[in-house]
XYZ file of C-alpha atoms in Angstrom:
667
model
C 82.083 -63.716 5.611
C 82.909 -61.062 8.109
C 80.709 -60.808 11.179
C 81.672 -57.215 11.918
C 78.376 -55.355 12.507
C 79.894 -51.993 11.766
C 82.058 -52.442 8.684
C 83.749 -49.560 7.030
C 82.561 -48.711 3.583
C 85.106 -48.727 0.813
C 86.282 -45.322 -0.288
C 84.189 -43.773 -3.042
C 80.972 -45.621 -2.206
C 77.676 -43.710 -2.692
C 76.085 -43.927 0.762
C 73.116 -41.627 0.004
C 70.888 -44.607 -0.531
C 72.213 -46.729 2.314
C 69.739 -47.364 5.146
C 71.496 -46.945 8.487
C 70.957 -49.974 10.733
C 72.626 -52.925 12.359
C 72.977 -56.557 11.702
C 70.651 -58.496 13.908
C 71.746 -61.879 15.253
C 68.959 -63.536 17.258
C 69.623 -65.351 20.441
C 68.776 -69.028 20.220
C 66.865 -68.759 23.422
C 64.709 -65.836 22.347
C 62.352 -67.968 20.420
C 62.004 -65.337 17.691
C 61.741 -66.725 14.201
C 64.069 -64.267 12.560
C 66.551 -65.252 9.989
C 70.128 -64.587 11.014
C 71.899 -61.646 9.445
C 68.889 -59.448 8.752
C 69.503 -55.733 8.815
C 67.197 -53.771 11.188
C 66.959 -49.990 10.301
C 67.514 -47.474 13.032
C 64.268 -45.738 14.303
C 64.540 -41.964 13.964
C 64.411 -40.148 17.314
C 64.627 -36.321 17.269
C 66.727 -34.742 19.987
C 65.050 -33.798 23.273
C 65.677 -30.059 22.606
C 63.889 -30.347 19.221
C 60.877 -31.937 20.931
C 60.713 -29.165 23.504
C 60.957 -26.490 20.807
C 58.064 -27.943 18.799
C 55.819 -28.169 21.880
C 56.623 -24.571 22.717
C 55.677 -23.454 19.268
C 52.378 -25.389 19.454
C 51.584 -23.762 22.790
C 52.456 -20.356 21.400
C 50.300 -20.903 18.339
C 47.357 -22.122 20.356
C 47.736 -19.322 22.806
C 47.995 -16.683 20.060
C 44.970 -18.065 18.299
C 43.016 -18.050 21.589
C 44.019 -14.462 22.282
C 43.065 -13.484 18.754
C 39.685 -15.164 18.982
C 39.071 -13.635 22.423
C 39.893 -10.188 21.109
C 37.671 -10.745 18.067
C 34.835 -11.986 20.263
C 35.221 -9.011 22.583
C 35.136 -6.357 19.891
C 32.237 -8.058 18.085
C 30.356 -8.254 21.359
C 31.192 -4.623 22.179
C 29.858 -3.474 18.780
C 26.683 -5.502 19.246
C 26.153 -4.276 22.752
C 26.559 -0.730 21.510
C 23.794 -1.316 19.007
C 21.600 -2.786 21.729
C 22.392 0.162 23.930
C 21.464 2.686 21.255
C 18.195 0.897 20.526
C 17.435 0.727 24.220
C 17.902 4.432 24.995
C 16.118 5.480 21.795
C 13.199 3.074 22.462
C 13.410 1.523 18.999
C 11.955 -1.728 20.297
C 8.793 0.121 21.444
C 8.506 1.897 18.074
C 8.682 -1.458 16.268
C 6.100 -2.973 18.592
C 3.500 -0.262 17.811
C 4.273 -0.404 14.095
C 5.901 3.023 13.687
C 5.147 6.578 14.747
C 1.782 7.485 13.248
C 0.352 10.055 15.660
C 1.416 12.569 18.268
C 0.527 10.205 21.110
C 3.152 7.732 19.851
C 5.824 10.426 20.021
C 4.819 11.440 23.534
C 4.865 7.837 24.745
C 8.265 7.258 23.139
C 9.677 10.366 24.847
C 8.379 9.119 28.223
C 9.959 5.726 27.725
C 13.321 7.257 26.731
C 13.423 9.422 29.885
C 12.440 6.475 32.023
C 15.282 4.362 30.606
C 17.832 7.127 31.135
C 16.737 7.331 34.787
C 17.109 3.528 35.102
C 20.668 3.707 33.638
C 21.481 6.459 36.119
C 20.268 4.410 39.050
C 22.112 1.307 37.786
C 25.383 3.296 37.434
C 24.970 4.642 40.975
C 24.274 1.174 42.364
C 27.351 -0.266 40.627
C 29.519 2.482 42.085
C 28.029 1.830 45.519
C 28.776 -1.878 45.305
C 32.371 -1.166 44.322
C 32.747 1.189 47.268
C 31.246 -1.438 49.616
C 33.665 -4.025 48.314
C 36.650 -1.736 48.890
C 35.462 -1.012 52.440
C 35.100 -4.749 53.140
C 38.678 -5.420 51.954
C 40.011 -2.739 54.248
C 37.811 -3.656 57.195
C 37.978 -7.446 57.154
C 40.918 -8.506 54.912
C 43.571 -6.485 56.689
C 44.357 -4.304 53.689
C 45.058 -0.595 53.866
C 43.092 2.066 52.136
C 46.064 3.234 50.055
C 47.227 -0.081 48.613
C 45.624 -2.193 45.824
C 42.437 -2.650 47.775
C 40.730 0.252 46.050
C 41.484 -1.203 42.612
C 40.196 -4.752 43.190
C 36.380 -4.185 43.145
C 36.195 -2.061 39.924
C 38.738 -4.437 38.285
C 36.519 -7.391 39.159
C 33.429 -5.559 37.821
C 35.249 -4.731 34.594
C 36.423 -8.331 34.213
C 32.863 -9.641 34.664
C 31.574 -7.114 32.104
C 34.381 -7.960 29.634
C 33.663 -11.681 30.027
C 29.922 -11.114 29.394
C 30.662 -8.963 26.340
C 33.169 -11.588 25.036
C 30.669 -14.429 25.468
C 27.980 -12.378 23.647
C 30.523 -11.677 20.884
C 31.214 -15.420 20.533
C 27.418 -15.991 20.249
C 27.162 -13.243 17.555
C 30.051 -14.674 15.487
C 28.599 -18.162 15.633
C 25.193 -16.790 14.489
C 25.947 -14.173 11.827
C 22.491 -14.484 10.232
C 20.678 -12.624 12.934
C 20.795 -8.967 13.977
C 22.131 -7.902 17.437
C 18.580 -7.256 18.687
C 17.316 -10.641 17.610
C 17.542 -13.997 19.349
C 17.441 -17.617 18.301
C 14.200 -19.173 19.338
C 13.934 -22.843 19.926
C 11.517 -24.738 17.714
C 10.551 -28.288 17.137
C 12.808 -31.109 16.189
C 14.095 -30.454 12.588
C 13.157 -34.015 11.748
C 9.530 -33.400 12.795
C 6.765 -32.584 10.315
C 4.865 -30.294 12.665
C 4.566 -26.609 11.621
C 6.318 -23.879 13.642
C 5.843 -20.091 13.741
C 7.402 -17.845 11.145
C 8.839 -15.648 13.863
C 11.477 -18.231 14.881
C 12.951 -18.228 11.375
C 16.231 -16.408 11.135
C 17.355 -17.417 7.631
C 15.811 -18.136 4.208
C 16.378 -21.840 4.714
C 14.348 -21.849 7.900
C 11.558 -19.916 6.165
C 11.454 -22.546 3.403
C 11.242 -25.298 6.045
C 8.503 -23.393 7.826
C 6.390 -23.037 4.687
C 6.996 -26.611 3.560
C 5.816 -27.999 6.875
C 2.740 -25.799 7.040
C 1.643 -26.728 3.498
C 2.289 -30.423 4.089
C 0.329 -30.292 7.343
C -2.697 -29.061 5.331
C -2.313 -31.833 2.785
C -0.761 -29.601 0.075
C 2.167 -31.256 -1.732
C 5.062 -29.264 -3.065
C 7.823 -29.908 -5.568
C 9.918 -26.883 -4.603
C 9.855 -24.118 -2.015
C 12.266 -21.270 -2.362
C 12.462 -18.087 -0.283
C 12.807 -15.096 -2.660
C 13.625 -12.736 0.207
C 12.260 -10.519 2.970
C 10.715 -7.301 1.599
C 10.632 -5.234 4.774
C 7.135 -6.193 5.933
C 6.608 -9.560 4.272
C 8.410 -12.706 3.147
C 8.085 -13.656 -0.496
C 8.288 -17.401 -1.209
C 8.238 -19.128 -4.620
C 6.250 -22.404 -4.460
C 5.765 -25.161 -7.080
C 2.790 -27.285 -6.111
C 2.519 -31.059 -6.499
C -0.914 -32.560 -6.860
C -2.609 -29.385 -5.595
C -4.012 -26.136 -7.014
C -3.808 -22.484 -6.011
C -7.467 -22.691 -5.052
C -6.688 -25.371 -2.463
C -4.010 -23.171 -0.969
C -6.386 -20.280 -0.855
C -9.007 -22.418 0.904
C -6.672 -23.067 3.865
C -5.214 -19.565 4.154
C -6.805 -19.099 7.610
C -5.140 -22.287 8.866
C -1.835 -21.152 7.358
C -2.165 -17.842 9.223
C -2.339 -19.831 12.452
C 0.573 -22.098 11.531
C 2.781 -19.119 10.742
C 1.334 -17.229 13.696
C 0.934 -14.013 11.670
C -2.003 -11.607 11.550
C -5.327 -12.814 10.205
C -5.326 -12.330 6.436
C -1.492 -12.245 6.355
C -1.105 -15.213 3.968
C -1.487 -13.991 0.427
C -1.206 -16.029 -2.791
C -0.303 -14.881 -6.288
C -0.832 -17.607 -8.920
C 1.230 -17.635 -12.085
C -1.182 -17.433 -15.080
C 1.335 -19.210 -17.281
C 1.974 -22.159 -14.914
C -0.993 -23.669 -13.051
C 1.155 -25.265 -10.335
C 3.280 -22.185 -9.675
C 2.350 -19.601 -7.027
C 4.066 -16.926 -4.990
C 3.248 -16.773 -1.301
C 3.496 -13.509 0.601
C 3.534 -13.786 4.354
C 2.774 -10.348 5.757
C 4.371 -9.562 9.134
C 3.545 -5.789 9.224
C 1.795 -3.038 7.383
C 3.566 -2.795 3.971
C 2.277 0.748 3.517
C 3.115 2.324 6.866
C 6.191 4.036 5.402
C 4.319 5.598 2.467
C 5.196 9.301 2.195
C 2.421 11.864 2.714
C 1.015 12.914 -0.693
C 1.141 16.517 -1.838
C -1.812 18.189 -3.491
C -1.472 19.377 -7.081
C -1.460 22.936 -8.392
C -4.717 24.281 -9.832
C -5.482 23.203 -13.403
C -2.051 21.560 -13.718
C -3.160 18.054 -14.706
C -4.722 16.320 -17.715
C -6.991 13.298 -17.473
C -5.150 11.668 -20.398
C -1.901 11.434 -18.338
C -1.074 8.835 -15.692
C -1.425 10.101 -12.121
C -0.044 8.711 -8.852
C -2.632 7.374 -6.422
C -0.616 5.181 -4.080
C 1.654 2.129 -4.006
C 1.547 -1.602 -4.537
C 2.818 -3.878 -1.779
C 5.667 -4.941 -4.108
C 6.990 -1.375 -4.076
C 5.721 -0.297 -7.508
C 3.576 2.854 -7.811
C -0.167 2.866 -8.442
C -0.556 5.040 -11.533
C -3.923 5.426 -13.297
C -5.041 7.195 -16.454
C -8.499 8.603 -15.609
C -9.658 9.123 -19.158
C -12.095 6.343 -20.081
C -12.393 4.852 -16.597
C -15.746 4.029 -15.091
C -14.979 3.161 -11.509
C -16.685 0.950 -8.901
C -15.507 1.125 -5.275
C -16.801 -1.455 -2.791
C -15.942 -1.549 0.903
C -17.659 -1.989 4.253
C -17.947 0.862 6.719
C -14.496 1.868 7.893
C -12.694 0.576 4.829
C -11.813 4.161 3.713
C -13.979 4.528 0.608
C -14.682 8.243 1.010
C -11.618 9.417 2.923
C -9.295 7.195 0.892
C -10.190 6.202 -2.618
C -12.817 8.812 -3.517
C -10.807 11.646 -1.931
C -7.741 10.617 -3.903
C -9.698 10.513 -7.170
C -11.476 13.825 -6.512
C -8.162 15.568 -5.643
C -6.735 14.642 -9.025
C -9.929 15.294 -11.074
C -10.378 18.764 -9.555
C -6.775 19.620 -10.420
C -7.294 18.715 -14.148
C -7.784 21.599 -16.570
C -10.072 19.479 -18.749
C -12.399 17.823 -16.221
C -15.225 18.748 -13.892
C -16.815 16.701 -11.113
C -20.140 16.404 -9.351
C -20.655 15.063 -5.780
C -23.852 13.072 -5.200
C -24.726 11.311 -1.943
C -28.280 10.339 -1.067
C -27.753 9.778 2.670
C -24.336 11.006 3.884
C -21.985 13.954 3.464
C -19.978 12.580 0.516
C -17.039 14.739 -0.553
C -18.150 17.916 1.209
C -14.519 19.031 1.608
C -14.420 19.692 -2.169
C -17.330 22.139 -2.061
C -16.288 25.109 -4.171
C -14.421 23.225 -6.883
C -17.148 20.821 -7.896
C -19.262 21.871 -10.840
C -22.295 22.442 -8.558
C -22.765 22.560 -4.784
C -23.002 19.169 -3.025
C -26.073 17.216 -4.222
C -27.740 15.562 -1.225
C -30.910 13.550 -0.746
C -32.581 11.004 -2.984
C -34.728 13.545 -4.771
C -31.866 15.881 -5.654
C -29.684 12.965 -6.756
C -32.497 11.651 -8.940
C -32.998 15.113 -10.529
C -29.276 15.534 -11.352
C -28.936 12.015 -12.657
C -31.760 12.887 -15.035
C -29.862 16.010 -16.202
C -26.722 13.947 -16.705
C -28.501 11.284 -18.819
C -29.738 14.113 -21.040
C -26.204 15.451 -21.344
C -24.844 11.999 -22.237
C -27.413 11.641 -25.033
C -26.807 15.196 -26.249
C -23.029 14.835 -26.325
C -23.181 12.232 -29.092
C -24.661 14.946 -31.317
C -22.126 17.536 -30.113
C -19.245 15.106 -30.602
C -20.141 14.479 -34.198
C -20.794 18.176 -34.880
C -17.346 19.120 -33.501
C -15.620 16.248 -35.374
C -14.076 14.739 -32.223
C -14.044 11.228 -33.619
C -15.286 8.061 -31.959
C -14.957 9.303 -28.370
C -15.223 12.643 -26.579
C -12.030 14.690 -26.592
C -11.774 16.489 -23.278
C -10.542 20.118 -23.325
C -10.910 23.116 -21.082
C -13.839 24.306 -23.262
C -15.433 20.867 -23.461
C -14.338 19.093 -20.242
C -14.975 15.504 -19.228
C -17.525 15.045 -16.502
C -16.822 12.764 -13.462
C -19.902 11.830 -11.485
C -19.115 10.717 -7.918
C -22.020 8.798 -6.383
C -21.281 7.717 -2.821
C -23.575 5.260 -1.007
C -24.946 4.183 -4.360
C -27.189 1.547 -2.779
C -29.303 4.213 -1.078
C -30.439 5.818 -4.389
C -34.135 5.494 -5.135
C -35.138 2.862 -7.691
C -35.577 5.632 -10.251
C -32.181 7.056 -9.352
C -30.536 3.634 -9.806
C -32.186 3.231 -13.193
C -30.916 6.639 -14.249
C -27.384 5.860 -13.051
C -27.384 2.522 -14.919
C -28.558 4.315 -18.059
C -25.835 6.912 -17.589
C -23.215 4.134 -17.132
C -24.244 2.516 -20.418
C -24.459 5.744 -22.378
C -21.363 7.516 -21.054
C -18.623 5.462 -22.781
C -18.281 7.731 -25.811
C -19.537 10.996 -24.335
C -16.732 11.850 -21.965
C -18.799 11.218 -18.852
C -17.290 8.908 -16.304
C -19.409 7.605 -13.352
C -17.689 6.671 -10.088
C -19.951 4.588 -7.814
C -19.178 3.618 -4.222
C -21.105 1.384 -1.859
C -20.875 -1.156 0.875
C -21.951 -4.133 -1.195
C -22.423 -5.000 -4.886
C -25.364 -7.336 -5.001
C -27.920 -6.899 -7.782
C -30.505 -5.988 -5.198
C -28.321 -3.245 -3.827
C -27.194 -1.913 -7.241
C -30.483 -2.311 -9.088
C -28.925 -4.645 -11.692
C -25.893 -6.868 -12.213
C -23.723 -4.031 -13.536
C -20.464 -4.597 -11.676
C -18.763 -5.908 -14.808
C -19.786 -2.740 -16.706
C -17.148 -0.727 -14.816
C -13.671 -0.591 -16.311
C -11.909 -0.327 -12.940
C -13.065 -2.313 -9.867
C -11.711 -1.529 -6.452
C -12.431 -3.671 -3.402
C -11.375 -2.571 0.060
C -12.390 -4.589 3.138
C -15.514 -6.304 1.807
C -17.898 -9.206 2.104
C -17.057 -12.617 0.700
C -20.241 -12.655 -1.449
C -19.202 -9.495 -3.317
C -15.898 -10.945 -4.591
C -17.513 -13.015 -7.341
C -19.906 -10.201 -8.279
C -17.192 -7.546 -8.673
C -14.080 -9.495 -9.751
C -15.699 -12.427 -11.470
C -16.162 -16.160 -10.991
C -13.108 -17.835 -9.381
C -11.446 -14.581 -8.338
C -11.157 -15.667 -4.693
C -9.361 -18.861 -5.652
C -6.903 -16.728 -7.629
C -5.957 -14.806 -4.518
C -8.380 -11.858 -4.538
C -9.434 -11.883 -0.866
C -10.719 -8.491 0.233
C -12.927 -10.344 2.735
C -9.773 -11.000 4.786
C -8.982 -7.262 5.128
C -9.999 -5.656 8.375
C -11.667 -2.217 8.338
C -10.688 0.560 10.728
C -12.133 0.491 14.237
C -11.529 4.206 14.843
C -9.113 6.960 13.779
C -6.346 5.426 15.931
C -6.887 1.716 15.125
C -6.827 1.774 11.316
C -6.159 -1.931 10.722
C -6.281 -2.474 6.893
C -8.266 0.699 6.017
C -7.061 2.197 2.727
C -5.786 -1.158 1.421
C -7.491 -2.742 -1.568
C -7.460 -5.216 -4.411
C -7.849 -3.756 -7.884
C -8.792 -5.133 -11.289
C -8.576 -2.979 -14.397
C -6.380 -2.197 -17.364
C -2.965 -3.663 -16.615
C -4.021 -4.647 -13.075
C -4.872 -8.322 -12.912
C -2.701 -9.678 -10.099
C -4.022 -10.307 -6.554
C -1.716 -7.750 -4.884
C -2.534 -5.303 -2.177
C -2.589 -1.617 -3.077
C -2.391 1.182 -0.531
C -4.080 4.520 -1.412
C -2.704 7.963 -0.651
C -3.984 9.450 2.592
C -4.681 13.153 2.032
C -5.360 15.204 5.126
C -8.557 17.208 5.348
C -6.590 20.395 5.965
C -4.485 19.785 2.868
C -7.584 19.324 0.775
C -9.146 22.507 2.145
C -6.069 24.520 1.179
C -6.105 22.940 -2.278
C -9.775 23.807 -2.722
C -9.138 27.439 -1.755
C -6.276 27.685 -4.292
C -8.256 26.036 -7.060
C -11.352 28.111 -6.402
C -9.282 31.326 -6.639
C -7.665 30.115 -9.879
C -11.028 29.249 -11.475
C -12.333 25.922 -12.665
C -13.850 24.782 -15.980
C -17.619 24.214 -16.127
C -20.278 22.520 -18.258
C -19.780 23.474 -21.867
C -22.564 25.491 -23.477
C -22.749 23.104 -26.447
C -23.714 20.215 -24.176
C -26.205 22.214 -22.166
C -27.755 23.655 -25.277
C -28.130 20.294 -26.972
C -29.599 18.820 -23.817
C -32.020 21.679 -23.264
C -30.332 22.611 -19.983
C -29.061 26.126 -20.573
C -30.817 27.182 -17.430
C -28.074 25.431 -15.450
C -25.414 27.812 -16.682
C -23.638 29.796 -13.989
C -20.182 30.120 -15.479
C -18.767 28.098 -12.609
C -18.876 31.012 -10.196
C -21.500 29.524 -7.972
C -23.833 32.480 -8.485
C -26.574 32.059 -11.046
C -26.366 34.510 -13.909
C -29.796 33.370 -15.067
C -32.087 31.972 -12.345
C -33.515 28.547 -13.064
C -37.098 29.797 -13.538
C -35.956 32.071 -16.408
C -35.003 29.221 -18.690
C -37.865 30.208 -20.919
C -36.219 33.619 -21.549
C -32.963 31.969 -22.549
C -34.781 29.536 -24.824
C -36.850 32.378 -26.379
C -33.636 34.315 -27.154
C -32.109 31.193 -28.703
C -35.186 30.610 -30.856
C -35.230 34.222 -32.128
C -31.460 34.152 -32.765
C -31.676 30.936 -34.824
C -34.629 32.323 -36.806
C -32.802 35.609 -37.377
C -35.691 37.792 -36.140
C -35.772 40.634 -33.612
C -39.514 40.532 -32.887
C -42.001 37.702 -32.622
C -45.643 37.045 -31.738
C -46.574 34.707 -28.841
C -48.161 32.028 -31.137
C -45.107 31.346 -33.323
C -42.819 31.709 -30.265
C -44.747 28.926 -28.455
C -44.499 26.678 -31.532
C -40.752 27.301 -31.866
C -40.130 26.569 -28.168
C -42.049 23.280 -28.542
C -39.732 22.283 -31.443
C -36.657 23.272 -29.411
C -37.548 21.277 -26.313
C -40.636 19.126 -26.816
C -40.303 17.524 -23.379
C -40.522 20.922 -21.651
C -42.657 22.993 -24.017
C -44.588 20.414 -25.946
C -47.976 21.387 -24.533
C -47.250 25.103 -24.132
C -50.000 27.407 -25.493
C -49.692 31.076 -26.353
C -51.779 31.972 -23.297
C -49.552 29.970 -20.965
C -46.500 31.537 -22.638
C -47.748 35.048 -21.906
C -48.291 34.074 -18.286
C -44.853 32.552 -17.829
C -43.070 35.514 -19.418
C -44.987 37.930 -17.157
C -43.930 35.930 -14.068
C -40.261 36.125 -14.922
C -40.350 39.866 -15.502
C -40.781 40.167 -19.280
C -44.177 41.798 -18.915
C -47.160 41.788 -21.251
C -46.684 41.687 -25.008
C -46.112 45.082 -26.626
C -46.829 46.432 -30.143
C -44.061 45.132 -32.457
C -45.140 46.686 -35.830
C -46.499 45.086 -38.889
C -45.521 41.390 -39.063
C -46.860 38.097 -40.430
C -49.439 40.038 -42.515
C -50.866 41.627 -39.392
C -51.044 45.333 -38.671
C -49.005 46.192 -35.526
C -49.784 43.027 -33.455
C -48.490 42.529 -29.919
C -45.457 40.388 -29.193
C -41.916 40.425 -27.860
C -38.760 42.222 -28.870
C -35.316 40.589 -28.782
C -33.681 43.519 -27.055
C -36.211 43.405 -24.250
C -35.584 39.763 -23.592
C -31.792 40.181 -23.824
C -31.896 42.988 -21.260
C -33.170 40.512 -18.651
C -30.091 38.319 -18.956
């Protein structure tokens, strides 16, 4: 056996699979237990130049990546700083703090802040230039540099480097936190492993909102199976919650505590139970006014609407429109002082009603000024005081009873069909609770009679107790609206258990004054198709806009009480054609009734005795006890004069009586 450690391979051998190495012969003194003749492979060692090249490439790659990241950070920071600068000089932060620009004072204050900030930027720029100039002077004075060498470039270069470093660092912060806007910041909150609640304001992502809600509910002893943030809707977060071992009523009971946990405004935690799943609710956490961006409403053209069509009255907090069909609605509006009953809900309703070609309206208010701005387009001038309200409610009850006869005679069907000739009648009664007991009884009778007669009462008041309303009639209204109200009224108006289902108008805050509006104009509604505990914001018509609309509608002409109704109710003396000027004064009703009696009998002359009997049959309530002597006296007082010879009639030779043409001449 050859001991040559580097033998030559025979020619033609395939050496591709040969492992290069050397034959290892251990020294006897080494003590290594290695068998003689083992082959030890060579360890691969790249050349020194190859190592240096690889290191250079690594350095170049790392340096290039660092430069790329630095550039990316810088440009991201510059873009974010530009956003911050624009927001600063335009005072957007101030506008968000005050909740938007709602009055002229807000605009003036914003303009002052903008000018103040521009002045600050001017002073800051001047100060920076001064510091650079001082630095250049110090280099020349104390560092031995000359004024014409690099000394003048060093201070501004240093300032620019500091600014670029700050912008780059901010850009790195922005890239590492892409879920927040440039003007936002990451707030520190409790240990993520803690169970303590933390404010909603520190949340910058849906995941943090879910954690925030889970902790708050758990802290109040409300178990959950799932909490999922559905999204931020501009002014509120919407969170889907599946409860575990709890009910929506239990969540509702701790809403005030949840407000504090989330640190949002009082009444900002709203619940919306799922009627199909008892353990499923949607939480809405309100962080601002969801209706502050509602566009200003425009008034409608005269006689351009129909009560059978849906009309726009505002917006729901979920963004959908509030559209109502007025035909068939009997409306109850409850809200404390400052909740915007008259200037909000009633004004919106009256604006639409007085623009309908087939509806008229009356404005009753026993103690206040009601809807005075609509004077001129209501069917009659404003009705004020308990006595006047009581009198007109009596008239309206008579009309409601009479319309059943008229409806059948005109073949309208089961309910009144409103047209320009036979319009529906909307009766607005503000401050309902101040009606006299008789007035309340008449209103309740009207409410119960009016369903089929095309007469739709609208009652508004500060509370809905049976003592205040005269009877438990809240459920007799087809549409119930609650603005900021008392807790006790929720069950009366919306029904038993309504509060546990999320209807909480008691948590709405009324306006303090014209500048501090709080939740004025916001309401909960129950009616046809409206059964979810959502907030609705009503249109806010300006008084000047209403005044212009009233002038236009008055000039165009409005429908009025139909003669058929007045005649059937024995109220023809109310006719004035809608002009506001009586064609027949009220004390001449007897003349109108006498003409009607003679026309129906087909006679042109009549004696006092049969005329008194015919009038008693026409209107027993008014003329039931009328004698011929009293008839002569009444007709003399209204200008008819004494009876005159009327020729042979009723078997009598030329008795005295009244001629149709003489009576007609007085009208």
